[in-house]
Structure formats: structure tokens, C-alpha cells
Short mmCIF file of C-alpha atoms in Angstrom, two decimals:
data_model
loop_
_atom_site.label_atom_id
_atom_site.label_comp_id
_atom_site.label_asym_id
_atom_site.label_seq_id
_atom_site.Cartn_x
_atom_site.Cartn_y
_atom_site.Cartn_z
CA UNK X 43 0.00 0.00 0.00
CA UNK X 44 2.51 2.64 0.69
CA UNK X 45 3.91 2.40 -2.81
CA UNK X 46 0.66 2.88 -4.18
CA UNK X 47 0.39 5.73 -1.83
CA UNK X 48 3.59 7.22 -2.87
CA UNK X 49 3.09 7.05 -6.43
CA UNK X 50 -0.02 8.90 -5.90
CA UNK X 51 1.93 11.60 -4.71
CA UNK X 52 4.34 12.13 -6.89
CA UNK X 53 1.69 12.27 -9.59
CA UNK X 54 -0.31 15.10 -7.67
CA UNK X 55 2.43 16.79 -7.04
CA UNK X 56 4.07 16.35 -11.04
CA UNK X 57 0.55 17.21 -12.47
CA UNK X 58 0.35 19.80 -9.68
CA UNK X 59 3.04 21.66 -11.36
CA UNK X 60 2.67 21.42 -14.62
CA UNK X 61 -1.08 22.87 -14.27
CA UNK X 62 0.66 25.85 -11.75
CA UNK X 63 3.99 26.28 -14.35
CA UNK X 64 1.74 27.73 -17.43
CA UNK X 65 4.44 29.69 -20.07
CA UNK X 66 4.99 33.58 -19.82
CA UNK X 67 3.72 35.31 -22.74
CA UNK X 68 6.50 37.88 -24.50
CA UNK X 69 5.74 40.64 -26.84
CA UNK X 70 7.88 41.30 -29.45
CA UNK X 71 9.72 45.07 -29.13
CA UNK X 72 9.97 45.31 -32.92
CA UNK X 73 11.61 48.82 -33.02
CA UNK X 74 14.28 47.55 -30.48
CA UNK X 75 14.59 44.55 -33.01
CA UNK X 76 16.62 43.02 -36.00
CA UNK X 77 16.33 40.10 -37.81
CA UNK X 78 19.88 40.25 -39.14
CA UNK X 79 21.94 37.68 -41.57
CA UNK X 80 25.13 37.84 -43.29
CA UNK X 81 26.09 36.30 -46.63
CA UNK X 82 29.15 36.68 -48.59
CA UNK X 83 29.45 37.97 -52.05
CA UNK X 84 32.58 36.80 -54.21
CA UNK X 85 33.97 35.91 -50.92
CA UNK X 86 33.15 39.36 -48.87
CA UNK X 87 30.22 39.61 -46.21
CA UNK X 88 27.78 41.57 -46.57
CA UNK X 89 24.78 42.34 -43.89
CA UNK X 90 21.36 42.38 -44.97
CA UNK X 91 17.97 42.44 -42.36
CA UNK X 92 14.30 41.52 -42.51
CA UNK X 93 11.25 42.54 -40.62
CA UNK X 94 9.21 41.06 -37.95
CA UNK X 95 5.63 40.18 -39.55
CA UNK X 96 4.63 38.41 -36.29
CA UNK X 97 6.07 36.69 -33.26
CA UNK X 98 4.59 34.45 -30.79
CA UNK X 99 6.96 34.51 -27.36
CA UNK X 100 6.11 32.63 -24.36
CA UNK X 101 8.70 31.42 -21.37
CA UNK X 102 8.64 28.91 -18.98
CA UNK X 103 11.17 29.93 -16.54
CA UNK X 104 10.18 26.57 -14.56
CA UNK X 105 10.66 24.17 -17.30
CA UNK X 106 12.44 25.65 -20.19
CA UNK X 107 11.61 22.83 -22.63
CA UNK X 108 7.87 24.58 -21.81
CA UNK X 109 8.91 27.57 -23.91
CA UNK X 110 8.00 28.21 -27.45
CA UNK X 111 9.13 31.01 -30.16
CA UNK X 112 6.67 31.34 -33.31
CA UNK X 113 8.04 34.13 -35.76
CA UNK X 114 7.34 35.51 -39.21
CA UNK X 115 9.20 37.53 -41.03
CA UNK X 116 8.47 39.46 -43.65
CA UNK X 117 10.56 38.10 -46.84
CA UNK X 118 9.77 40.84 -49.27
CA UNK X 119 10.55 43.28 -47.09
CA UNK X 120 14.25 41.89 -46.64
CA UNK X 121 17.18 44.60 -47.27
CA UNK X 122 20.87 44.89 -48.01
CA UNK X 123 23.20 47.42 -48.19
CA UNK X 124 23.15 47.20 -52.14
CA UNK X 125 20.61 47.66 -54.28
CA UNK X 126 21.17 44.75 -56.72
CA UNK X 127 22.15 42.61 -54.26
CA UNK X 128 18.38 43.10 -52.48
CA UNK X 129 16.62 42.96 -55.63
CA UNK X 130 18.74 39.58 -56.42
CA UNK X 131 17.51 38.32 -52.86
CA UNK X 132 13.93 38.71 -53.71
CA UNK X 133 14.08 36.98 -57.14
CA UNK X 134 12.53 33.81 -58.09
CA UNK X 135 15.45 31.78 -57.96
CA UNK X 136 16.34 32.54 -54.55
CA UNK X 137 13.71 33.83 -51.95
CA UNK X 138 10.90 33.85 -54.42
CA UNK X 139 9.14 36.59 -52.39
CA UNK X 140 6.14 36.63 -54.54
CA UNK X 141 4.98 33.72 -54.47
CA UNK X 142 6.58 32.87 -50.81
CA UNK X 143 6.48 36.44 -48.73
CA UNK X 144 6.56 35.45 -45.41
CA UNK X 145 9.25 33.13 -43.66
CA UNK X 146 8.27 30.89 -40.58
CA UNK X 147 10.31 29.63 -37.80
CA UNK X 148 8.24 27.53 -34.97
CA UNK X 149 9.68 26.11 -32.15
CA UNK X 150 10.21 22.34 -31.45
CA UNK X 151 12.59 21.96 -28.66
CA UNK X 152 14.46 24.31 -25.80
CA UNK X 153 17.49 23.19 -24.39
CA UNK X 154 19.66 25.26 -21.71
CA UNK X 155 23.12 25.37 -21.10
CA UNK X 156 22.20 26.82 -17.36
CA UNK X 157 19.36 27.43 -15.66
CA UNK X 158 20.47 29.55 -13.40
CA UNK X 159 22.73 31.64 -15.55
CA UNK X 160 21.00 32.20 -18.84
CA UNK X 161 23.20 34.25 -20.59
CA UNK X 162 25.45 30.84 -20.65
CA UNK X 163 23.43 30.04 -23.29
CA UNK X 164 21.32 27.55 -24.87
CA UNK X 165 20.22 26.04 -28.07
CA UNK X 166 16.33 26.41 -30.08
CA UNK X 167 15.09 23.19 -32.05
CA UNK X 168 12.60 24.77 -34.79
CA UNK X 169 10.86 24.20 -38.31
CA UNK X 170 12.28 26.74 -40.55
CA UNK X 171 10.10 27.38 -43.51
CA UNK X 172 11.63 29.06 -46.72
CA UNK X 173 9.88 29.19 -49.63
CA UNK X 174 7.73 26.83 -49.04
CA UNK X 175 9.89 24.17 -47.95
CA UNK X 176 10.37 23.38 -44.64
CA UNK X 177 13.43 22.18 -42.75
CA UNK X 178 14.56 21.26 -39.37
CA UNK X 179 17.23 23.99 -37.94
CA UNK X 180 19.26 24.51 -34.66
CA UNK X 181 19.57 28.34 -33.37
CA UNK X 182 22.36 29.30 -30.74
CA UNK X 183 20.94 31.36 -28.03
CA UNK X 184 21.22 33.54 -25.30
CA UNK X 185 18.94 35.77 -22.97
CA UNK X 186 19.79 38.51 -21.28
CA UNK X 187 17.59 41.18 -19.23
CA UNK X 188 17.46 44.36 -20.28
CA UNK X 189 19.78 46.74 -19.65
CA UNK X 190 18.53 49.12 -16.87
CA UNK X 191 16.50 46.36 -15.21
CA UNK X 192 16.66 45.63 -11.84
CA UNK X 193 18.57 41.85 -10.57
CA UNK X 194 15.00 39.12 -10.83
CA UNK X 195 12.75 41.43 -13.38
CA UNK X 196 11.87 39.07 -15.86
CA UNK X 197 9.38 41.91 -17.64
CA UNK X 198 11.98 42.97 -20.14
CA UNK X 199 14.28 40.57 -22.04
CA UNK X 200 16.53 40.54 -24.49
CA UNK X 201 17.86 37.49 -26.75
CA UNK X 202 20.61 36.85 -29.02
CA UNK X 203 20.42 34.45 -31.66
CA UNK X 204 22.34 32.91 -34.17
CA UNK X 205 23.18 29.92 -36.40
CA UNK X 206 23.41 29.19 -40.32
CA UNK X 207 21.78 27.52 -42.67
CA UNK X 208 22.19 26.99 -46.29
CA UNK X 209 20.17 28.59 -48.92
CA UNK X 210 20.36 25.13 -51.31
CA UNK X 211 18.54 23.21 -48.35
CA UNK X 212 15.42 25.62 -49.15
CA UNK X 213 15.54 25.37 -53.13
CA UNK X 214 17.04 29.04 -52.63
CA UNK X 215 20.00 28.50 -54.65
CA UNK X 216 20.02 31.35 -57.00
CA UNK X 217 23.25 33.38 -58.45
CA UNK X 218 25.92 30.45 -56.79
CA UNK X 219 28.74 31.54 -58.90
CA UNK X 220 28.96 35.22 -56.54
CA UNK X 221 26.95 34.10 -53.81
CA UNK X 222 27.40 31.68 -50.66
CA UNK X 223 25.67 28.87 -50.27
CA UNK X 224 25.83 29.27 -46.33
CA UNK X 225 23.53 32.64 -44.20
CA UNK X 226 24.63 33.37 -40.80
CA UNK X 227 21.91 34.22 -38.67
CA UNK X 228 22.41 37.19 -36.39
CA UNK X 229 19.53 38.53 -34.30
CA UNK X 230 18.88 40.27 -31.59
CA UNK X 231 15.33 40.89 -29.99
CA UNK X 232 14.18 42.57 -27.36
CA UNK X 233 10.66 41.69 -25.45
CA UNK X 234 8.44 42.44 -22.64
CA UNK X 235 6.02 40.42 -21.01
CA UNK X 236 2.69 40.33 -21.84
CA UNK X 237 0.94 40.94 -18.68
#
């Protein structure tokens, strides 16, 4: 009887918590935002960004694997620092942007490095949707709060991202004689919380 009895409380008290630990919701701080990547023309980088169409944010600061990160950008609004170089991105032979405008990235799996110290890091297991075609990706991350925030306030955060991924994987292949097959990721977003 007494293992019966203890199993029963480890169940109340697992199910317990996960009904208590619900996710934080985030708001995306779009004008303290960017969506940046870098990709290298005849072997120099370049910087180009894209906009925030949407962004679904929510944090489980109890369970971390809890968390999930649902954003679209905006893929015809993407921009370089050269003209032909943005107009190139946009064509149909690499982001395709009118018949594909938006790009989607939905969370799958969140992994820390630290609990306790989040700025150590972690890693963000997503679905990363590029014209059309869809592809599992791994994004470095960090999260920070905001500077001018008190030690324990959790209402203003700010991540860094990054990773790569490679424009072939997502039938994006165009102009591959001057440009790289490979796009570092480099983002930084700022939220607050929802409530």
C-alpha cells in the first residue's frame, strides 16, 4: 500500500506543477529589433535584415523545454546594403518573395546550457520554412535582461540568436557563382512580457 500511496503523490504533485507552471507570454519590441543575416558575395560579407511580420513569445522559466518562439518575417521586405544585391535576394530563384512572402520559424525543442545563468546560453530546435519548404534547424541562443533592469525582473528581455543555414537546403540557390551557399543568422530581440 505505501507504494501505491507514494506514487499517488508524486503524480499530484508532477501534475500539480505542470497545471501551476503555465508559459509567460512575450511581446515582441519590434523597433528595439533586428532580424539580421550575413552572406558573402565573391567571398566578402555583406549584412542584410528583414522585418518582424509576427512573433509568438512565451517562457517557462520553470521548465524551459515549456517555452516556445513562433516568428514571421516578412521576406519581401528583406534589405541589403546594395541595391542589386536586395533585388537579387527577392528573385525567383532565390527567396521567391512573390509567391513565398513570409518566412516561418516555430519552435520544437528548448534546451539550456544553465538554468540559473542564462546568458550561458542555450540552443532552439525549430521548423524553418523558406519558400515553401520546410526544414529542421538549430539556433544558438542567449537571454539577457534588459539593460537598466533591476537583478529578478523578468518583464523585459533581451535574446541573441544565431546559427546558419544553407540557402540550397530551401531550393534558394540562386546566383551560386557570386553568392554563398551558407547565411549566418544574427539577431537580436528585445521583449516584454505580456501581462
Amino acid at each position: 500500500m505505501k507504494p501505491l500511496l507514494t506514487l499517488m503523490i508524486t503524480l499530484c504533485l508532477l501534475l500539480g506543477g505542470a497545471v501551476a507552471a503555465a508559459p509567460t507570454p512575450y511581446l515582441l519590441q519590434s523597433d528595439r529589433s533586428e532580424v539580421g543575416f550575413i552572406f558573402q558575395i565573391n567571398g566578402t560579407a555583406n549584412r542584410g535584415t528583414m522585418p518582424v511580420m509576427a512573433a509568438k513569445i512565451a517562457i517557462d522559466f520553470d521548465q524551459f523545454a515549456n517555452s516556445q518562439v513562433d516568428v514571421t518575417l516578412d521576406a519581401s521586405g528583406a534589405r541589403t546594403g546594395l541595391i542589386f544585391a536586395t533585388e537579387a535576394l527577392k528573385a525567383a530563384s532565390v527567396l521567391d518573395v512573390r509567391n513565398h512572402p513570409a518566412i516561418r520559424f516555430q519552435s520544437t525543442a528548448v534546451r539550456v546550457a544553465n538554468p540559473r545563468n542564462l546568458s550561458q546560453g542555450g540552443q532552439i530546435d525549430g521548423l524553418l520554412t523558406i519558400r515553401g519548404v520546410t526544414r529542421p534547424v538549430t539556433l544558438n541562443v542567449a537571454l539577457f535582461r534588459q539593460e537598466g533592469t533591476a537583478d529578478g525582473d523578468l518583464r523585459q528581455l533581451s535574446f541573441r540568436i544565431s546559427g546558419t543555414i544553407r540557402r540550397g537546403d530551401f531550393n534558394a540557390a540562386g546566383y551560386a557563382d557570386m553568392v554563398a551557399d551558407t547565411i549566418q543568422l544574427d539577431i537580436a530581440a528585445r521583449v516584454i512580457r505580456a501581462q
